[in-house]
Coordinates of C-alpha atoms in Angstrom, one line a residue:
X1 CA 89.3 -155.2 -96.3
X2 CA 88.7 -158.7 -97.6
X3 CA 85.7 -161.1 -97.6
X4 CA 85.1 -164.4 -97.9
X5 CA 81.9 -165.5 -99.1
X6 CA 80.1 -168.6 -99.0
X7 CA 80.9 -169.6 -102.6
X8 CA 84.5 -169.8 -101.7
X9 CA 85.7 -166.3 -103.6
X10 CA 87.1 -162.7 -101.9
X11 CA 85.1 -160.0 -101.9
X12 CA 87.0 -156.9 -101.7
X13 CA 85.8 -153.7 -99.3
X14 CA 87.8 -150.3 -100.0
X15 CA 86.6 -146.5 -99.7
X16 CA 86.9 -144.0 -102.9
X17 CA 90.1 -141.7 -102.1
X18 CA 88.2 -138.6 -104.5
X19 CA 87.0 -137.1 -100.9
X20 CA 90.9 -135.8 -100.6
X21 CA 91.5 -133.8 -103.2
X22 CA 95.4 -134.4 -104.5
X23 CA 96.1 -133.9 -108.4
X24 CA 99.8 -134.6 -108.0
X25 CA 101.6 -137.9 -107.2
X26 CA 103.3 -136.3 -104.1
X27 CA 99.2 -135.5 -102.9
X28 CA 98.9 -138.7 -103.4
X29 CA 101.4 -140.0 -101.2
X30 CA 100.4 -137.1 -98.6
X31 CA 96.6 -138.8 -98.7
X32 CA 98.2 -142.3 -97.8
X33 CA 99.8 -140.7 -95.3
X34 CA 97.8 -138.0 -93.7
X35 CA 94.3 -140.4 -94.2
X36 CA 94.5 -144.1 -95.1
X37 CA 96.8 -145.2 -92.8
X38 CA 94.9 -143.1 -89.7
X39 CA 91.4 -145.1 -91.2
X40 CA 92.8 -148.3 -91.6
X41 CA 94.2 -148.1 -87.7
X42 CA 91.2 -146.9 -86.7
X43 CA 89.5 -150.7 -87.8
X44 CA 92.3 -152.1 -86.6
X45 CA 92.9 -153.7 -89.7
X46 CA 96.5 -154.7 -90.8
X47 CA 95.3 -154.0 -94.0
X48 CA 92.6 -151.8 -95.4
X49 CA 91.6 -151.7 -99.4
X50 CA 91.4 -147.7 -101.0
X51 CA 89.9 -147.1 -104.0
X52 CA 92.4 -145.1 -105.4
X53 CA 91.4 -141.4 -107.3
X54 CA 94.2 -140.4 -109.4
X55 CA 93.8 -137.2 -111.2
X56 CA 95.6 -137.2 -114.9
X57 CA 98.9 -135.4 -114.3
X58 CA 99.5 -137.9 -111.5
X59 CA 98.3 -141.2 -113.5
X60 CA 100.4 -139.7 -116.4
X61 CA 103.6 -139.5 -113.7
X62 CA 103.2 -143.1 -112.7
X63 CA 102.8 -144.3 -116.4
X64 CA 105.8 -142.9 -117.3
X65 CA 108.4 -143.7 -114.5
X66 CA 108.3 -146.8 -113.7
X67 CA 110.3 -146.2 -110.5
X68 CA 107.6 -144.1 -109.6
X69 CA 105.3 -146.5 -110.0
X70 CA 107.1 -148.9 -107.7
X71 CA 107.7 -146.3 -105.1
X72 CA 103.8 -145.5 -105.0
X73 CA 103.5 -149.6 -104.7
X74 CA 105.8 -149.7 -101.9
X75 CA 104.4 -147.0 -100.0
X76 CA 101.2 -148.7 -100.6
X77 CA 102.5 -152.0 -98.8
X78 CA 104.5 -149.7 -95.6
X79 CA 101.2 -148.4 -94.8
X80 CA 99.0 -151.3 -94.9
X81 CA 97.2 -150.2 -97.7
X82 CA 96.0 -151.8 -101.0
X83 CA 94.5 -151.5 -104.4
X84 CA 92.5 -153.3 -106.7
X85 CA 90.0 -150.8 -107.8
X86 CA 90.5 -147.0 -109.4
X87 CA 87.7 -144.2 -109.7
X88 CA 88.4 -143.4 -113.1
X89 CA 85.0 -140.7 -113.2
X90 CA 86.7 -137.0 -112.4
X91 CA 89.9 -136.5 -114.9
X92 CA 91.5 -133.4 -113.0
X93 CA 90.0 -130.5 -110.6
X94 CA 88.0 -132.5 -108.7
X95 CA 88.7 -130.7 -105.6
X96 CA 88.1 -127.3 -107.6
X97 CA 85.9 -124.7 -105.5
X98 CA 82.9 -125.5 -107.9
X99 CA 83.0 -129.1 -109.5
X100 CA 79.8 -129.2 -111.5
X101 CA 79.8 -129.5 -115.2
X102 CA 83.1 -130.0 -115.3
X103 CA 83.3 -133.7 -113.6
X104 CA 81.9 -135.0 -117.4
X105 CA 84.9 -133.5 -119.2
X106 CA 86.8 -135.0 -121.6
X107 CA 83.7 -137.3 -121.9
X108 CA 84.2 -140.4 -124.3
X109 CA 83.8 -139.0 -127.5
X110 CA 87.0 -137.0 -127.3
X111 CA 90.8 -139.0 -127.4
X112 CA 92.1 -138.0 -124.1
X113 CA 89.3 -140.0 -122.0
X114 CA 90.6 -143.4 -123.7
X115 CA 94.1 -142.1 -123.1
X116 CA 93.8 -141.4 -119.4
X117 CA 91.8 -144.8 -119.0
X118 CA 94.5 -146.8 -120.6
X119 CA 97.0 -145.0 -118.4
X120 CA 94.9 -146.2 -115.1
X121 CA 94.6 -149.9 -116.3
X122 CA 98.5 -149.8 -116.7
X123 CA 99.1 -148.2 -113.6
X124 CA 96.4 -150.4 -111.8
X125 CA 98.0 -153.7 -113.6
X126 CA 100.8 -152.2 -111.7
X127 CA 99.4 -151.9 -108.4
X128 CA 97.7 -154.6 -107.9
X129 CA 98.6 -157.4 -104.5
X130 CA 100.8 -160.2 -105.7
X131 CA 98.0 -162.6 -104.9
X132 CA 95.1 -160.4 -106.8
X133 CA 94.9 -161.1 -110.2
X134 CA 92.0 -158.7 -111.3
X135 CA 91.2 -155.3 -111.4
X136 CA 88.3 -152.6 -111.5
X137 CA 88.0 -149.1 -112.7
X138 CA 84.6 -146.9 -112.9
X139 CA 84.2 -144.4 -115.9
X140 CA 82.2 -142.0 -117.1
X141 CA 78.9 -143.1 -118.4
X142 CA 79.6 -142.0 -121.7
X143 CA 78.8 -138.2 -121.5
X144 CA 76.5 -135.7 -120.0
X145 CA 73.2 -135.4 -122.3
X146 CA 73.6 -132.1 -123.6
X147 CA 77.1 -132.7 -125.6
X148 CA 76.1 -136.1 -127.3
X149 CA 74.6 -136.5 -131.0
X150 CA 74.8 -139.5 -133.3
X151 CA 78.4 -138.2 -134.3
X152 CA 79.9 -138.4 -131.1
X153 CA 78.2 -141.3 -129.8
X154 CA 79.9 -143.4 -132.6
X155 CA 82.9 -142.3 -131.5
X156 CA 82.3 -142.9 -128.1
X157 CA 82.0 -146.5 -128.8
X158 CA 84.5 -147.0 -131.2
X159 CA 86.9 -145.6 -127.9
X160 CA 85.3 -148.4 -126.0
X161 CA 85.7 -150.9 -128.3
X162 CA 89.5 -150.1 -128.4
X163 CA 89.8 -149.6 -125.1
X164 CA 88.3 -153.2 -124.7
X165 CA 91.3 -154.4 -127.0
X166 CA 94.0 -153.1 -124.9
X167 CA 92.8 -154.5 -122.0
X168 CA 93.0 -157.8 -123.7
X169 CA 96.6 -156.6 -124.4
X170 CA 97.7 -155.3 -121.3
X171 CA 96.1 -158.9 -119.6
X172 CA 98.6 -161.2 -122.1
X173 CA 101.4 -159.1 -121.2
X174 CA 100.8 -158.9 -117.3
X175 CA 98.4 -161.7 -116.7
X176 CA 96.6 -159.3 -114.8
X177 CA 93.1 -158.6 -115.8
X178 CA 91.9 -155.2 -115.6
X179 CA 87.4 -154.0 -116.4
X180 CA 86.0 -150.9 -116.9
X181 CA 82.9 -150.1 -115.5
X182 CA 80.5 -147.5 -116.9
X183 CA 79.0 -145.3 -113.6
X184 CA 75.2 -144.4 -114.5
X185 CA 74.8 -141.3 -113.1
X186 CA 71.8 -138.9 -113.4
X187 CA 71.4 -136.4 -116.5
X188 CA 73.8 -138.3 -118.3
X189 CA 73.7 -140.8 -122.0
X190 CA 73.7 -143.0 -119.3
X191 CA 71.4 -142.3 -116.5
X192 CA 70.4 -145.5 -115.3
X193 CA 71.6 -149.3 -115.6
X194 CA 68.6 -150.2 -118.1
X195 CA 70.6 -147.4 -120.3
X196 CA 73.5 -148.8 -120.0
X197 CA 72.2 -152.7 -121.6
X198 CA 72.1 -151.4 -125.4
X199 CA 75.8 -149.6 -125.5
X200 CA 77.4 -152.4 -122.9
X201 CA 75.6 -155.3 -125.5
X202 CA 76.6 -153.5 -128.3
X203 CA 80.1 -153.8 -127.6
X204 CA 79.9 -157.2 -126.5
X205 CA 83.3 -157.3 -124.5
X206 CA 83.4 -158.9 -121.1
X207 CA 85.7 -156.3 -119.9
X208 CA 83.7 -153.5 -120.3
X209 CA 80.8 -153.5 -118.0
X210 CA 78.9 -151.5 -115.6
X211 CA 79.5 -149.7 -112.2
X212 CA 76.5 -149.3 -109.6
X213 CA 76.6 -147.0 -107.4
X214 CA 73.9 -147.0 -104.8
X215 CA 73.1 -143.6 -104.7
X216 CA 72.9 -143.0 -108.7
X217 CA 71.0 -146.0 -108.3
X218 CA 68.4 -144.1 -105.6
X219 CA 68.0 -141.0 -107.1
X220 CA 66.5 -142.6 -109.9
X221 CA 64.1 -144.2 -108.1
X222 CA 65.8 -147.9 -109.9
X223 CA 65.0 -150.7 -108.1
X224 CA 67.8 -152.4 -107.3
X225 CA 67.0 -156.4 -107.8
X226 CA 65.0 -155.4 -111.4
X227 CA 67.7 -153.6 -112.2
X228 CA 70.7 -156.3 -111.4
X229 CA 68.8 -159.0 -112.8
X230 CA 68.1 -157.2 -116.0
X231 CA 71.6 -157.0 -115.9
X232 CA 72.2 -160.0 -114.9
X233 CA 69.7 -161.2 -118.1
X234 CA 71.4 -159.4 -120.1
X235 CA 74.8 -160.7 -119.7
X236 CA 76.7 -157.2 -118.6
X237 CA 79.0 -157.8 -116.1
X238 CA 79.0 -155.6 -112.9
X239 CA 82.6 -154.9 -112.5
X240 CA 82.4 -153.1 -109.4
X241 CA 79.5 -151.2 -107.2
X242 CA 79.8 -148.2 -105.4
X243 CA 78.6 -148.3 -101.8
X244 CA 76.4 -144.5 -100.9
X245 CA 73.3 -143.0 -100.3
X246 CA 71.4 -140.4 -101.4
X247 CA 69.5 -137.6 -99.9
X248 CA 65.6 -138.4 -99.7
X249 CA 63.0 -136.0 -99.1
X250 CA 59.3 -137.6 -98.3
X251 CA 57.5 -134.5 -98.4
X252 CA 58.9 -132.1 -100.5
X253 CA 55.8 -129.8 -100.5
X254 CA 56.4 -128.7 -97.3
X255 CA 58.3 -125.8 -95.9
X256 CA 60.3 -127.1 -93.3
X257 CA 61.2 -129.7 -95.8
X258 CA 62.3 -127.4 -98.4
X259 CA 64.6 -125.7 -95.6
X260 CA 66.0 -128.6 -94.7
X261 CA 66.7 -128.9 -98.3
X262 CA 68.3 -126.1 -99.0
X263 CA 71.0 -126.5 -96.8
X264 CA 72.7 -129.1 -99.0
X265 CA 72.5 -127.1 -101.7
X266 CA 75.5 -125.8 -102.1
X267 CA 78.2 -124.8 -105.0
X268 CA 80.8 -127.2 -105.4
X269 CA 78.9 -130.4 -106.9
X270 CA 75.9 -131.0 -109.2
X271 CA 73.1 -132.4 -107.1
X272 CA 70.7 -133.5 -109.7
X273 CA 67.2 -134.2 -108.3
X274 CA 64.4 -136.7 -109.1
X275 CA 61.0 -137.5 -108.3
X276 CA 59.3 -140.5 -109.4
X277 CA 55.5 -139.4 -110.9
X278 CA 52.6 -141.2 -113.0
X279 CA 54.0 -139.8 -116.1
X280 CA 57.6 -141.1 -115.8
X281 CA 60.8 -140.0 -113.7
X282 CA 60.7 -135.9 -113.5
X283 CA 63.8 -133.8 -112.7
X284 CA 66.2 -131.0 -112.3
X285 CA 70.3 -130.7 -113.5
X286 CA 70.5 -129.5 -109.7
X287 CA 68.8 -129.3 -105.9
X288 CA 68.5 -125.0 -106.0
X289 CA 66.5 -125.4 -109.5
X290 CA 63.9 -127.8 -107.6
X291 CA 63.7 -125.9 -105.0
X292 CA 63.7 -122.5 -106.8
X293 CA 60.1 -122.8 -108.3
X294 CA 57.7 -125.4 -110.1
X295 CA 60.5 -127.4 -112.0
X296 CA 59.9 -130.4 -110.0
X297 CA 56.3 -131.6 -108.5
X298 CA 56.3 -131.8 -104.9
X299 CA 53.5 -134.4 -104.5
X300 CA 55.7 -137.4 -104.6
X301 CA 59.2 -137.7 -102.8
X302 CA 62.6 -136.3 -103.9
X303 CA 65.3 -137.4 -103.9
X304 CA 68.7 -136.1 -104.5
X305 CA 72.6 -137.1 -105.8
X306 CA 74.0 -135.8 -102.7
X307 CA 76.0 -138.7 -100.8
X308 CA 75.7 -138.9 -97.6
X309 CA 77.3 -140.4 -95.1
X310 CA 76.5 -144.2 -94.6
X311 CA 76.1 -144.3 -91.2
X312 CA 74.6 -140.8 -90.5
X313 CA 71.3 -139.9 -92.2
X314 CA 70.6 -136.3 -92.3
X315 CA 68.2 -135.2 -89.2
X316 CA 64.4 -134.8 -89.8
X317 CA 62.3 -134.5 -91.6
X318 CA 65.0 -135.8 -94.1
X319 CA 66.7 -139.4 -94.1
X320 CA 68.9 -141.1 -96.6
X321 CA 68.4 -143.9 -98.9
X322 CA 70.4 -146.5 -97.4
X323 CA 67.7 -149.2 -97.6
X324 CA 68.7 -148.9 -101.8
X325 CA 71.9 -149.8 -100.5
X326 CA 71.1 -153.2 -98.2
X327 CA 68.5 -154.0 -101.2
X328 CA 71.3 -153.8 -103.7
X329 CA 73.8 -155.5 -101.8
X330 CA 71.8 -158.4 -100.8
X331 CA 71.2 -158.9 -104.1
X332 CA 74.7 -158.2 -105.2
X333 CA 77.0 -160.5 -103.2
X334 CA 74.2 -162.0 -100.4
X335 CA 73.4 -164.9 -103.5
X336 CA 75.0 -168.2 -103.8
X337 CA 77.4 -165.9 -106.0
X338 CA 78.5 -162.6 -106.0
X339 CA 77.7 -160.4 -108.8
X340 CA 80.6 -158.6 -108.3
X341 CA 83.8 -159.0 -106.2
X342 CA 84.7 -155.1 -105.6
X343 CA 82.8 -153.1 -103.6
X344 CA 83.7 -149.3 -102.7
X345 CA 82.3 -146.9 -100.1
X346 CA 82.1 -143.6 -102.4
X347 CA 81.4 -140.2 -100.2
X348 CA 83.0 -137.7 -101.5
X349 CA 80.9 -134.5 -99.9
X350 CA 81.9 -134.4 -96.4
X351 CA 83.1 -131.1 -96.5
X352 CA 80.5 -130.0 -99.3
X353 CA 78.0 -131.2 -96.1
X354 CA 76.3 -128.5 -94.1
X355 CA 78.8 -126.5 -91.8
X356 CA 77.3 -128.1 -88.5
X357 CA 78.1 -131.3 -89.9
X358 CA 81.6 -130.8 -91.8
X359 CA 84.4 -132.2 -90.3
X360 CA 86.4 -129.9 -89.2
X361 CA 90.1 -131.6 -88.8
X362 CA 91.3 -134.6 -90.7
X363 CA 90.6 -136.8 -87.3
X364 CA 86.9 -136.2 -87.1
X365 CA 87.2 -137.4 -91.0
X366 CA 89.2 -140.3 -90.4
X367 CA 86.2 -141.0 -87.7
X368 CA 83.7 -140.5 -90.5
X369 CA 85.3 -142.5 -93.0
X370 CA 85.9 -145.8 -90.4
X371 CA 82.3 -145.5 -89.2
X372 CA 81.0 -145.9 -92.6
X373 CA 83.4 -148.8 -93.5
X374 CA 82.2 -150.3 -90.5
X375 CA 78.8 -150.0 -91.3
X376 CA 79.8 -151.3 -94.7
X377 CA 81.1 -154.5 -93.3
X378 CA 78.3 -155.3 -90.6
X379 CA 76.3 -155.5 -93.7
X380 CA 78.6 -158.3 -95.4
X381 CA 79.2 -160.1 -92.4
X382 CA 74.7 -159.8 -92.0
X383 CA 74.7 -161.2 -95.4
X384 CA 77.1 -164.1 -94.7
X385 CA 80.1 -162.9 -96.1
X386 CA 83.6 -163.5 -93.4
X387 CA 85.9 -160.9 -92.7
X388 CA 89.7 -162.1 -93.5
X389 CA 92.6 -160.7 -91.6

């Protein structure tokens, strides 16, 4: 879905494809088939933007075959679909029975991270609408905080830094101009976007920047204009934001509370969990080790990286934080510029959701997914952004 805001540019509206799990080219096409297309004609859109999740033995296929790659772009156009932004976070297994750990492997201290992100910028250079000349890609934010030392985070740089000169590279050779966005995400290097200044300035390349997602965002209790103008201050570019929520809990001292709690906690993601105290952020690697004891004080609220659908918030006494999302996206692409031109509706839980509140056939999720857009675009249209054909 396309915009056009008042400065004149397109702002571009997709969902994250990671919520059907496909690790295979041919999975790939079977998602465009069997999902996108049923979303996009339930907007009634002739055209409708995914953000693209491709797993490393199928980026590797398309890199490689450039027939492939053509037939993926084809069946991209027959279905009314299109591309301009790739979730680069989750390498392979992302639809694995327990995710967890796992999602921050390879991280970007070891050689195959830069070599799967330079395969998505080629493929994405690739994939791109004859009349869009740049593209987006979130990454991992570095690594997870427990395999980092000085060592490593050298090398994570220097990766950057090359990976920064190879987009400069492929953008001579295609004209198409392809940024990477780190994805602060809790319990990471980097957690939130004020961790993300020193290692973004330090490698001082306008194509390597920073990806916000709303509910990373949330569950560190950022707010979301002091954080995009420090950004904004600070001359890192936000190459894309991710549009989600995350699970809030006002009163996490009491029981019903802490029931309604523990129903999301569940064994297939990691659903880190913060609470904002006098002392500084608090938190847990997961929702059950809150909940199990006294790791996290209960006196303030919690909140948790569980996304949520947009346009459902759980039932009492819980709720969702989608006021951090309008904040952030006024402040986004609701100025007399936008901060950034790509903006991606990212949940990939449904079916990690409750049972009573799964979908249980691929039409109730097509449902899901087009309320949420929907929701997505009343908020760009509030803002004063107009929907293009």
């Amino acid at each position: 879905m396309r915009f056009r805001h008042p400065d004149g540019s397109t702002v571009h509206l997709a969902y994250c494809t990671n919520v059907h799990p496909a690790e295979t080219l041919d999975g790939v096409l079977a998602q465009l088939r069997d999902h996108c297309e049923p979303v996009r004609r339930r907007l009634g859109r002739d055209r409708l933007g995914i953000g693209l999740w491709l797993a490393r033995n199928a980026a590797h296929a398309l890199v490689t075959d450039p027939s492939a790659l053509r037939g993926l772009r084809t069946e991209l156009d027959r279905r009314g679909l299109e591309v301009v932004t790739l979730n680069g976070f989750p390498y392979e297994g992302f639809g694995a029975e327990e995710v967890k750990y796992r999602v921050y492997k390879p991280d970007w201290a070891d050689p195959e991270r830069l070599a799967h992100t330079t395969d998505l910028a080629r493929v994405l250079a690739g994939l791109l609408p004859d009349d869009v000349t740049e593209g987006s890609i979130s990454t991992l934010p570095l690594a997870w905080r427990t395999a980092h030392d000085q060592k490593r985070a050298a090398t994570a740089l220097t990766a950057l830094g090359t990976l920064a000169q190879r987009l400069d590279a492929l953008a001579e050779l295609t004209g198409r101009s392809i940024r990477v966005g780190l994805e602060p995400e809790p319990g990471c290097i980097v957690e939130t976007t004020a961790d993300a200044i020193a290692p973004l300035t330090g490698i001082g390349h306008d194509r390597i920047g920073i990806c916000v997602d709303t509910c990373h965002l949330a569950t560190s209790f950022e707010d979301p204009h002091t954080a995009l103008n420090a950004l904004a201050q600070a001359g890192v570019p936000v190459v894309k934001s991710q549009l989600s929520a995350a699970l809030h809990a006002e009163h996490p001292h009491l029981p019903d509370v802490r029931e309604a709690l523990a129903a999301f906690d569940e064994p297939r993601f990691l659903h880190q969990t913060r609470t904002a105290t006098a002392a500084g952020l608090r938190g847990t690697d997961d929702l059950g080790e809150a909940l199990g004891g006294d790791a996290l004080p209960d006196a303030s609220p919690w909140r948790a990286h569980f996304h949520v659908p947009l346009h459902a918030a759980p039932a009492a006494p819980l709720t969702s934080t989608l006021p951090v999302l309008r904040s952030a996206l006024t402040r986004l692409v609701g100025g007399p510029h936008p901060l950034t031109r790509h903006l991606e509706v990212e949940t990939y839980t449904w079916q990690a959701l409750p049972p009573e509140l799964r979908p249980r056939a691929r039409a109730q999720l097509a449902d899901g997914i087009a309320a949420e857009l929907t929701l997505a675009r009343d908020l760009l249209t509030d803002l004063g952004l107009k929907e293009l054909p």
